[in-house]
Coordinates of N, CA and C in Angstrom, one line a residue:
M145 N 80.9 105.6 9.0 CA 80.2 106.2 10.1 C 80.2 105.1 11.2
T146 N 80.7 105.4 12.4 CA 80.7 104.5 13.5 C 79.4 104.7 14.3
T147 N 78.9 103.6 14.8 CA 77.7 103.7 15.7 C 78.0 102.9 16.9
K148 N 77.3 103.2 18.0 CA 77.4 102.5 19.3 C 76.8 101.1 19.1
P149 N 77.4 100.0 19.7 CA 76.7 98.7 19.6 C 75.4 98.7 20.3
L150 N 74.4 98.0 19.6 CA 73.1 97.8 20.2 C 73.2 96.8 21.3
E151 N 72.5 97.1 22.4 CA 72.5 96.1 23.5 C 71.0 95.7 23.8
L152 N 70.8 94.4 23.5 CA 69.5 93.8 23.7 C 69.6 92.5 24.4
N153 N 68.8 92.2 25.4 CA 68.8 90.9 26.0 C 68.2 89.9 25.0
P154 N 68.3 88.6 25.2 CA 67.8 87.6 24.2 C 66.3 87.8 23.9
M155 N 65.5 88.0 24.9 CA 64.0 88.1 24.6 C 63.7 89.4 23.9
E156 N 64.4 90.5 24.2 CA 64.1 91.7 23.5 C 64.5 91.5 22.0
L157 N 65.6 90.8 21.7 CA 66.0 90.6 20.4 C 65.0 89.7 19.6
V158 N 64.5 88.7 20.3 CA 63.5 87.8 19.7 C 62.2 88.6 19.4
K159 N 61.8 89.4 20.3 CA 60.6 90.2 20.1 C 60.7 91.1 18.9
L160 N 61.9 91.8 18.9 CA 62.2 92.7 17.7 C 62.2 92.0 16.4
M161 N 62.8 90.8 16.4 CA 62.8 90.0 15.2 C 61.4 89.6 14.7
H162 N 60.6 89.3 15.7 CA 59.2 88.9 15.4 C 58.5 90.1 14.8
L163 N 58.6 91.3 15.4 CA 57.9 92.5 14.9 C 58.4 92.9 13.5
C164 N 59.7 92.6 13.2 CA 60.2 93.0 11.9 C 60.2 91.9 10.9
S165 N 59.6 90.8 11.2 CA 59.6 89.7 10.3 C 58.7 90.0 9.0
V166 N 59.2 89.6 7.9 CA 58.4 89.8 6.6 C 57.1 89.0 6.7
S167 N 57.0 88.0 7.6 CA 55.8 87.2 7.7 C 54.8 87.7 8.6
L168 N 55.1 88.9 9.3 CA 54.2 89.5 10.2 C 52.9 89.9 9.3
P169 N 51.7 89.5 9.7 CA 50.6 89.7 8.9 C 50.0 91.1 8.9
V170 N 50.8 92.1 8.4 CA 50.3 93.5 8.4 C 50.2 93.9 6.9
G171 N 50.4 93.1 6.0 CA 50.2 93.4 4.6 C 51.3 94.2 3.9
A172 N 52.5 94.3 4.5 CA 53.6 95.1 3.9 C 53.9 94.7 2.5
Y173 N 53.8 93.4 2.2 CA 54.1 92.8 0.9 C 53.2 93.4 -0.2
S174 N 52.0 94.0 0.2 CA 51.0 94.5 -0.7 C 51.4 95.8 -1.3
F175 N 52.4 96.5 -0.7 CA 52.6 97.9 -1.1 C 54.0 98.1 -1.7
S176 N 54.1 98.7 -2.8 CA 55.4 99.0 -3.4 C 55.8 100.4 -3.1
Q177 N 54.9 101.2 -2.6 CA 55.1 102.6 -2.2 C 55.7 103.4 -3.4
G178 N 55.0 103.3 -4.5 CA 55.4 104.1 -5.7 C 56.4 103.4 -6.6
M179 N 57.1 102.4 -6.1 CA 58.1 101.7 -7.0 C 57.5 101.1 -8.2
E180 N 56.3 100.5 -8.1 CA 55.7 99.9 -9.3 C 55.5 100.8 -10.4
Y181 N 55.0 102.0 -10.2 CA 54.9 103.0 -11.2 C 56.3 103.4 -11.8
A182 N 57.2 103.6 -10.9 CA 58.6 104.1 -11.3 C 59.2 103.0 -12.3
I183 N 58.9 101.8 -12.0 CA 59.5 100.7 -12.9 C 58.7 100.7 -14.2
D184 N 57.3 100.8 -14.1 CA 56.5 100.7 -15.3 C 56.8 101.9 -16.2
A185 N 57.1 103.1 -15.6 CA 57.4 104.3 -16.4 C 58.8 104.3 -17.0
G186 N 59.6 103.3 -16.6 CA 61.0 103.3 -17.1 C 62.0 104.1 -16.3
W187 N 61.5 104.7 -15.1 CA 62.4 105.5 -14.3 C 63.5 104.6 -13.6
V188 N 63.0 103.4 -13.3 CA 63.9 102.4 -12.6 C 63.9 101.1 -13.5
K189 N 65.1 100.7 -14.0 CA 65.1 99.6 -14.9 C 66.2 98.6 -14.6
S190 N 67.1 98.9 -13.7 CA 68.2 98.0 -13.4 C 68.4 97.9 -11.9
T191 N 69.3 96.9 -11.6 CA 69.6 96.7 -10.1 C 70.2 98.0 -9.5
D192 N 71.1 98.6 -10.3 CA 71.7 99.8 -9.8 C 70.7 100.9 -9.5
Q193 N 69.7 101.0 -10.4 CA 68.7 102.1 -10.3 C 67.8 101.7 -9.1
V194 N 67.5 100.4 -8.9 CA 66.7 100.0 -7.7 C 67.5 100.4 -6.4
H195 N 68.8 100.2 -6.4 CA 69.6 100.5 -5.3 C 69.5 102.0 -5.0
D196 N 69.6 102.8 -6.0 CA 69.5 104.3 -5.8 C 68.2 104.7 -5.3
W197 N 67.1 104.1 -5.9 CA 65.7 104.4 -5.5 C 65.5 104.2 -4.0
I198 N 66.0 103.0 -3.6 CA 65.8 102.6 -2.2 C 66.7 103.4 -1.2
E199 N 67.9 103.6 -1.6 CA 68.9 104.3 -0.8 C 68.4 105.7 -0.6
C200 N 67.9 106.4 -1.7 CA 67.4 107.7 -1.6 C 66.3 107.8 -0.6
Q201 N 65.3 106.8 -0.6 CA 64.2 106.9 0.4 C 64.7 106.6 1.8
L202 N 65.7 105.7 2.0 CA 66.2 105.5 3.3 C 66.8 106.8 3.9
L203 N 67.5 107.5 3.1 CA 68.3 108.7 3.6 C 67.4 110.0 3.6
F204 N 66.5 110.1 2.7 CA 65.8 111.3 2.6 C 64.3 111.2 2.9
N205 N 63.8 110.0 3.3 CA 62.4 109.9 3.7 C 62.4 109.2 5.1
L206 N 62.8 107.9 5.1 CA 62.7 107.3 6.5 C 63.6 108.0 7.5
A207 N 64.8 108.4 7.1 CA 65.6 109.1 8.1 C 65.1 110.4 8.6
R208 N 64.2 111.0 7.8 CA 63.7 112.3 8.2 C 62.2 112.4 8.6
V209 N 61.5 111.2 8.4 CA 60.1 111.2 8.9 C 59.9 110.0 9.8
D210 N 59.9 108.8 9.2 CA 59.5 107.6 10.0 C 60.4 107.3 11.2
L211 N 61.7 107.4 11.0 CA 62.6 107.0 12.1 C 62.6 108.0 13.2
P212 N 62.8 109.3 12.9 CA 62.8 110.3 14.0 C 61.4 110.3 14.7
L213 N 60.3 110.1 14.0 CA 59.0 110.1 14.6 C 58.7 108.8 15.4
L214 N 59.3 107.7 15.0 CA 59.3 106.5 15.8 C 59.9 106.8 17.1
A215 N 61.1 107.4 17.1 CA 61.8 107.7 18.3 C 61.0 108.6 19.2
R216 N 60.3 109.6 18.6 CA 59.5 110.6 19.4 C 58.3 109.9 20.0
C217 N 57.7 109.0 19.2 CA 56.5 108.2 19.8 C 57.0 107.4 21.0
M218 N 58.1 106.7 20.8 CA 58.6 105.9 21.9 C 58.9 106.7 23.2
A219 N 59.4 107.9 23.0 CA 59.7 108.8 24.1 C 58.4 109.2 24.8
A220 N 57.4 109.6 24.0 CA 56.1 109.9 24.6 C 55.5 108.8 25.4
L221 N 55.6 107.6 24.8 CA 55.1 106.4 25.5 C 55.8 106.2 26.9
R222 N 57.1 106.3 26.9 CA 57.8 106.1 28.1 C 57.6 107.1 29.2
Q223 N 57.1 108.3 28.7 CA 56.8 109.4 29.6 C 55.3 109.4 29.9
N224 N 54.6 108.4 29.3 CA 53.1 108.3 29.5 C 52.4 109.6 29.1
D225 N 52.9 110.2 28.0 CA 52.4 111.5 27.5 C 51.5 111.2 26.3
M226 N 50.3 110.9 26.6 CA 49.3 110.6 25.5 C 49.0 111.7 24.5
P227 N 48.9 113.0 25.0 CA 48.7 114.1 24.1 C 49.9 114.2 23.1
Q228 N 51.1 114.0 23.6 CA 52.3 114.1 22.7 C 52.3 113.0 21.7
L229 N 51.9 111.8 22.2 CA 51.8 110.6 21.3 C 50.8 110.9 20.2
Q230 N 49.6 111.4 20.6 CA 48.6 111.8 19.6 C 49.1 112.8 18.6
Q231 N 49.8 113.8 19.1 CA 50.4 114.8 18.2 C 51.3 114.2 17.1
W232 N 52.2 113.3 17.6 CA 53.2 112.7 16.6 C 52.5 111.8 15.7
N233 N 51.4 111.1 16.2 CA 50.7 110.2 15.3 C 50.0 111.0 14.2
D234 N 49.4 112.1 14.5 CA 48.8 113.0 13.5 C 49.8 113.6 12.6
Y235 N 51.0 113.9 13.1 CA 52.0 114.5 12.3 C 52.5 113.4 11.2
L236 N 52.6 112.2 11.7 CA 53.0 111.1 10.8 C 52.1 111.0 9.6
I237 N 50.8 110.9 9.9 CA 49.8 110.8 8.9 C 49.8 112.0 8.0
A238 N 50.0 113.2 8.5 CA 50.0 114.4 7.7 C 51.2 114.4 6.7
C239 N 52.3 113.7 7.1 CA 53.5 113.6 6.3 C 53.3 112.7 5.0
R240 N 52.3 111.9 5.0 CA 52.0 111.1 3.8 C 51.5 111.9 2.6
E241 N 52.3 112.1 1.6 CA 52.0 113.1 0.6 C 50.9 112.8 -0.4
T242 N 50.5 111.5 -0.5 CA 49.5 111.1 -1.4 C 48.5 110.2 -0.8
R243 N 47.4 110.0 -1.4 CA 46.3 109.1 -0.9 C 46.9 107.7 -0.7
E244 N 47.7 107.2 -1.7 CA 48.2 105.9 -1.6 C 49.2 105.7 -0.5
L245 N 50.0 106.7 -0.3 CA 51.0 106.6 0.8 C 50.3 106.6 2.2
R246 N 49.2 107.4 2.3 CA 48.4 107.5 3.5 C 47.7 106.1 3.7
M247 N 47.2 105.6 2.6 CA 46.5 104.3 2.7 C 47.4 103.2 3.2
T248 N 48.7 103.2 2.7 CA 49.7 102.2 3.1 C 49.9 102.3 4.6
D249 N 50.1 103.5 5.1 CA 50.4 103.6 6.5 C 49.3 103.2 7.4
L250 N 48.0 103.7 7.0 CA 46.9 103.4 7.8 C 46.4 101.9 7.7
A251 N 46.5 101.3 6.5 CA 46.1 99.9 6.4 C 47.1 99.0 7.2
M252 N 48.4 99.3 7.1 CA 49.3 98.5 7.9 C 49.1 98.8 9.4
G253 N 48.8 100.0 9.8 CA 48.5 100.3 11.1 C 47.2 99.6 11.7
E254 N 46.2 99.6 10.8 CA 45.0 98.8 11.2 C 45.2 97.4 11.4
A255 N 46.1 96.8 10.5 CA 46.4 95.4 10.6 C 47.2 95.1 11.9
L256 N 48.1 96.0 12.2 CA 49.0 95.8 13.4 C 48.1 96.0 14.7
K257 N 47.1 96.9 14.6 CA 46.2 97.1 15.7 C 45.4 95.9 16.0
R258 N 45.0 95.2 15.0 CA 44.3 93.9 15.2 C 45.2 92.8 15.7
L259 N 46.4 92.8 15.3 CA 47.4 91.8 15.7 C 47.9 91.9 17.1
L260 N 48.2 93.1 17.6 CA 48.8 93.4 18.9 C 48.2 92.7 20.1
P261 N 46.8 92.7 20.2 CA 46.3 92.0 21.4 C 46.6 90.5 21.4
T262 N 46.8 89.9 20.3 CA 47.2 88.5 20.3 C 48.6 88.3 20.8
L263 N 49.4 89.4 20.8 CA 50.8 89.4 21.2 C 51.0 89.9 22.6
G264 N 49.8 90.2 23.3 CA 49.9 90.7 24.7 C 50.0 92.2 24.8
V265 N 49.7 93.0 23.7 CA 49.8 94.4 23.7 C 48.4 95.0 23.4
N266 N 47.9 95.8 24.3 CA 46.6 96.4 24.1 C 46.8 97.8 23.4
P267 N 46.4 97.9 22.2 CA 46.5 99.2 21.5 C 45.9 100.4 22.2
L268 N 46.6 101.5 22.2 CA 46.1 102.7 23.0 C 45.1 103.5 22.3
F269 N 44.9 103.3 21.0 CA 44.0 104.1 20.2 C 42.6 103.4 20.1
A270 N 41.5 104.2 20.1 CA 40.2 103.6 19.9 C 40.0 103.2 18.5
K271 N 39.1 102.3 18.2 CA 39.0 101.7 16.9 C 38.8 102.7 15.8
P272 N 37.9 103.7 15.9 CA 37.7 104.6 14.7 C 38.9 105.5 14.4
E273 N 39.8 105.7 15.3 CA 40.9 106.6 15.1 C 41.9 106.1 14.1
P274 N 42.3 107.0 13.2 CA 43.4 106.6 12.2 C 44.7 106.5 13.0
V275 N 45.4 105.4 12.9 CA 46.7 105.2 13.6 C 47.8 104.8 12.6
S276 N 48.9 105.5 12.6 CA 50.0 105.2 11.8 C 50.6 103.9 12.2
F277 N 51.1 103.1 11.3 CA 51.8 101.9 11.6 C 53.0 102.2 12.4
V278 N 53.7 103.3 12.2 CA 54.9 103.7 13.0 C 54.5 103.9 14.5
T279 N 53.4 104.5 14.8 CA 52.9 104.7 16.1 C 52.7 103.4 16.9
L280 N 52.1 102.4 16.2 CA 51.8 101.1 16.8 C 53.1 100.3 16.9
F281 N 54.0 100.4 16.0 CA 55.3 99.8 16.0 C 56.0 100.3 17.3
A282 N 56.0 101.6 17.5 CA 56.6 102.2 18.7 C 56.0 101.7 20.0
Q283 N 54.6 101.5 20.0 CA 54.0 101.0 21.2 C 54.5 99.6 21.5
A284 N 54.5 98.7 20.5 CA 55.0 97.4 20.7 C 56.4 97.3 21.3
C285 N 57.3 98.1 20.6 CA 58.7 98.2 21.1 C 58.8 98.7 22.5
S286 N 58.0 99.7 22.9 CA 58.0 100.2 24.2 C 57.5 99.2 25.2
E287 N 56.4 98.5 24.9 CA 55.9 97.4 25.8 C 56.9 96.4 26.0
W288 N 57.8 96.1 25.0 CA 58.7 95.0 25.1 C 60.1 95.5 25.5
N289 N 60.2 96.8 26.0 CA 61.5 97.3 26.5 C 62.6 97.3 25.5
I290 N 62.3 97.4 24.2 CA 63.3 97.4 23.1 C 63.8 98.8 23.0
S291 N 65.1 99.0 23.0 CA 65.7 100.3 22.9 C 65.3 101.1 21.6
T292 N 65.3 102.4 21.7 CA 64.9 103.2 20.5 C 65.9 102.9 19.3
P293 N 67.2 102.9 19.5 CA 68.1 102.7 18.4 C 67.8 101.3 17.7
A294 N 67.5 100.3 18.6 CA 67.3 99.0 18.0 C 65.9 99.0 17.3
A295 N 64.9 99.6 17.8 CA 63.6 99.7 17.2 C 63.7 100.4 15.8
C296 N 64.5 101.5 15.8 CA 64.7 102.2 14.5 C 65.4 101.3 13.5
M297 N 66.4 100.6 14.0 CA 67.2 99.7 13.1 C 66.3 98.6 12.5
G298 N 65.5 98.0 13.4 CA 64.6 97.0 12.9 C 63.6 97.5 12.0
F299 N 63.0 98.7 12.2 CA 62.0 99.2 11.3 C 62.6 99.5 10.0
A300 N 63.8 100.1 9.9 CA 64.4 100.4 8.6 C 64.7 99.1 7.9
W301 N 65.2 98.1 8.6 CA 65.6 96.8 8.0 C 64.3 96.1 7.4
S302 N 63.2 96.1 8.1 CA 62.0 95.5 7.6 C 61.5 96.2 6.4
W303 N 61.5 97.6 6.4 CA 61.1 98.4 5.2 C 62.0 98.0 4.0
L304 N 63.3 97.9 4.2 CA 64.3 97.6 3.2 C 64.0 96.3 2.5
E305 N 63.7 95.3 3.4 CA 63.4 93.9 2.8 C 62.2 93.9 2.0
N306 N 61.2 94.7 2.4 CA 59.9 94.7 1.6 C 60.1 95.4 0.3
Q307 N 60.9 96.5 0.3 CA 61.2 97.2 -1.0 C 62.0 96.3 -1.9
V308 N 62.9 95.6 -1.4 CA 63.7 94.7 -2.3 C 62.8 93.5 -2.8
A309 N 61.9 93.0 -2.0 CA 61.0 92.0 -2.4 C 60.1 92.5 -3.5
A310 N 59.6 93.7 -3.4 CA 58.8 94.3 -4.5 C 59.6 94.4 -5.8
A311 N 60.9 94.9 -5.7 CA 61.7 95.0 -6.9 C 62.0 93.6 -7.5
T312 N 62.1 92.6 -6.7 CA 62.3 91.3 -7.2 C 61.2 90.8 -8.1
K313 N 60.0 91.2 -7.8 CA 58.8 90.8 -8.6 C 58.7 91.8 -9.8
L314 N 59.1 93.0 -9.7 CA 58.7 94.0 -10.7 C 59.8 94.3 -11.7
V315 N 61.1 94.2 -11.4 CA 62.1 94.6 -12.4 C 62.1 93.6 -13.6
P316 N 62.1 92.3 -13.4 CA 62.3 91.5 -12.1 C 63.8 91.3 -11.8
L317 N 64.1 90.9 -10.6 CA 65.4 90.5 -10.2 C 65.4 89.0 -9.9
G318 N 66.6 88.4 -10.1 CA 66.8 87.0 -9.6 C 67.0 87.1 -8.1
Q319 N 66.9 85.9 -7.5 CA 67.1 85.9 -6.0 C 68.5 86.3 -5.7
T320 N 69.5 85.9 -6.4 CA 70.9 86.2 -6.1 C 71.1 87.7 -6.3
Q321 N 70.5 88.3 -7.3 CA 70.6 89.8 -7.5 C 70.0 90.5 -6.3
A322 N 68.8 90.0 -5.9 CA 68.1 90.6 -4.8 C 68.9 90.6 -3.5
Q323 N 69.6 89.4 -3.2 CA 70.4 89.3 -2.0 C 71.7 90.2 -2.1
T324 N 72.2 90.3 -3.3 CA 73.3 91.2 -3.5 C 72.9 92.6 -3.2
L325 N 71.7 93.0 -3.7 CA 71.2 94.3 -3.5 C 71.0 94.6 -2.0
V326 N 70.5 93.6 -1.3 CA 70.3 93.8 0.2 C 71.7 94.0 0.9
A327 N 72.7 93.2 0.4 CA 74.0 93.4 1.0 C 74.6 94.7 0.7
R328 N 74.4 95.3 -0.5 CA 74.9 96.6 -0.8 C 74.2 97.7 0.0
L329 N 73.0 97.5 0.4 CA 72.2 98.5 1.1 C 72.3 98.4 2.6
Q330 N 72.9 97.4 3.1 CA 73.0 97.1 4.6 C 73.6 98.3 5.3
A331 N 74.7 98.9 4.8 CA 75.4 100.0 5.5 C 74.5 101.2 5.5
T332 N 73.5 101.4 4.6 CA 72.7 102.5 4.6 C 71.7 102.6 5.8
V333 N 71.4 101.4 6.3 CA 70.4 101.3 7.4 C 71.0 102.0 8.6
P334 N 72.1 101.6 9.2 CA 72.6 102.4 10.3 C 72.9 103.9 10.0
E335 N 73.3 104.2 8.8 CA 73.5 105.6 8.4 C 72.2 106.3 8.5
A336 N 71.1 105.7 8.0 CA 69.8 106.4 8.1 C 69.4 106.6 9.6
V337 N 69.6 105.6 10.4 CA 69.3 105.7 11.8 C 70.1 106.8 12.5
A338 N 71.4 106.9 12.2 CA 72.2 107.9 12.8 C 71.7 109.3 12.3
L339 N 71.4 109.4 11.1 CA 70.9 110.7 10.6 C 69.6 111.1 11.3
S340 N 68.7 110.2 11.6 CA 67.4 110.5 12.2 C 67.6 111.0 13.6
T341 N 68.7 110.6 14.3 CA 68.8 111.0 15.7 C 69.2 112.5 15.9
G342 N 69.7 113.1 14.8 CA 70.2 114.4 14.9 C 69.3 115.5 14.5
L343 N 68.0 115.2 14.3 CA 67.1 116.2 13.8 C 66.3 116.8 14.9
D344 N 66.2 118.2 14.8 CA 65.3 118.9 15.7 C 63.9 118.8 15.1
D345 N 62.9 119.2 15.9 CA 61.5 119.0 15.4 C 61.2 119.8 14.2
D346 N 61.8 121.0 14.0 CA 61.6 121.8 12.9 C 62.3 121.3 11.6
Q347 N 63.1 120.3 11.8 CA 63.8 119.7 10.6 C 63.1 118.4 10.1
L348 N 62.0 118.0 10.8 CA 61.3 116.8 10.3 C 60.6 117.1 9.0
G349 N 60.5 116.1 8.2 CA 59.8 116.2 6.9 C 60.7 115.8 5.8
S350 N 60.0 115.4 4.7 CA 60.7 114.9 3.5 C 60.2 115.6 2.3
C351 N 61.0 115.7 1.3 CA 60.6 116.3 0.0 C 61.2 115.5 -1.1
L352 N 60.4 114.5 -1.6 CA 60.9 113.6 -2.7 C 59.8 113.7 -3.8
P353 N 59.8 114.7 -4.6 CA 58.8 114.9 -5.6 C 58.6 113.7 -6.5
G354 N 59.6 113.0 -6.9 CA 59.5 111.9 -7.8 C 58.7 110.7 -7.1
L355 N 59.0 110.5 -5.8 CA 58.2 109.5 -5.1 C 56.8 109.9 -5.0
A356 N 56.5 111.1 -4.7 CA 55.1 111.6 -4.6 C 54.4 111.4 -6.0
M357 N 55.0 111.8 -7.1 CA 54.4 111.6 -8.4 C 54.2 110.2 -8.7
A358 N 55.2 109.3 -8.4 CA 55.0 107.9 -8.7 C 53.8 107.3 -7.9
S359 N 53.7 107.7 -6.7 CA 52.7 107.2 -5.8 C 51.3 107.7 -6.3
A360 N 51.2 108.9 -6.7 CA 49.9 109.5 -7.2 C 49.5 108.9 -8.5
L361 N 50.5 108.7 -9.4 CA 50.2 108.1 -10.7 C 49.9 106.6 -10.7
H362 N 50.4 106.0 -9.6 CA 50.2 104.5 -9.5 C 48.7 104.2 -9.4
E363 N 48.0 105.1 -8.8 CA 46.5 104.9 -8.5 C 45.8 104.6 -9.8
T364 N 46.2 105.2 -10.9 CA 45.5 105.0 -12.2 C 46.3 104.2 -13.2
Q365 N 47.3 103.5 -12.7 CA 48.1 102.7 -13.6 C 47.3 101.6 -14.2
Y366 N 47.4 101.3 -15.5 CA 46.6 100.3 -16.1 C 46.5 98.9 -15.5
S367 N 47.7 98.4 -15.3 CA 47.8 97.1 -14.7 C 48.9 97.1 -13.6
R368 N 48.5 96.5 -12.4 CA 49.5 96.6 -11.3 C 49.3 95.3 -10.4
L369 N 50.5 95.0 -9.7 CA 50.5 93.9 -8.8 C 50.3 94.4 -7.4
F370 N 50.6 95.6 -7.1 CA 50.6 96.1 -5.7 C 49.5 97.1 -5.5
R371 N 49.1 97.3 -4.2 CA 48.0 98.2 -3.8 C 48.5 99.7 -3.9
S372 N 49.8 99.9 -3.7 CA 50.3 101.3 -3.8 C 51.8 101.2 -4.3

């Protein structure tokens, strides 16, 4: 699949790299998003199975929920359409199928909301309001004039790195195996971004019953390393 080259000036690229860094203090490393239960239950036991688990989520979850809604949030921000932004934020939160997936999104959103003022971005949502991490990611990218395709690519890449990091601890994988896995999944990132751009509003949404079951069952797992 061919994609148009991304065009970013040096500062836009640096800002995007900062926002997507695994060291960004938003707690992404605390969440396996259901993978820990899947591994504990024996659903995922090998590098190839980790690859399939992550690839499936990229193509049938991120590409159909997070990425297209990130783009819609950025469009609302650039049009200064706050009611539309609120609608998409609420839609994002409603798409989280389990308590743990919702907690992941809102906890990371709350952490990013606290961080953004230190980076020169004033969050648009009042303190008590639940805000999706995706919505605030969109606000930061809009403030820094990062293009929507680049923002989506960065978001997907950051998510991918965190999932591989979780698998490295849980399967476990060696560092070389983990990097080989990242290399194998690289082509799926632009594919997921491309898929996300072709969806109408009535096509938004994901249905991954195994992911929802793993996330729900993780809450009562006997022993665990991750919050979700």
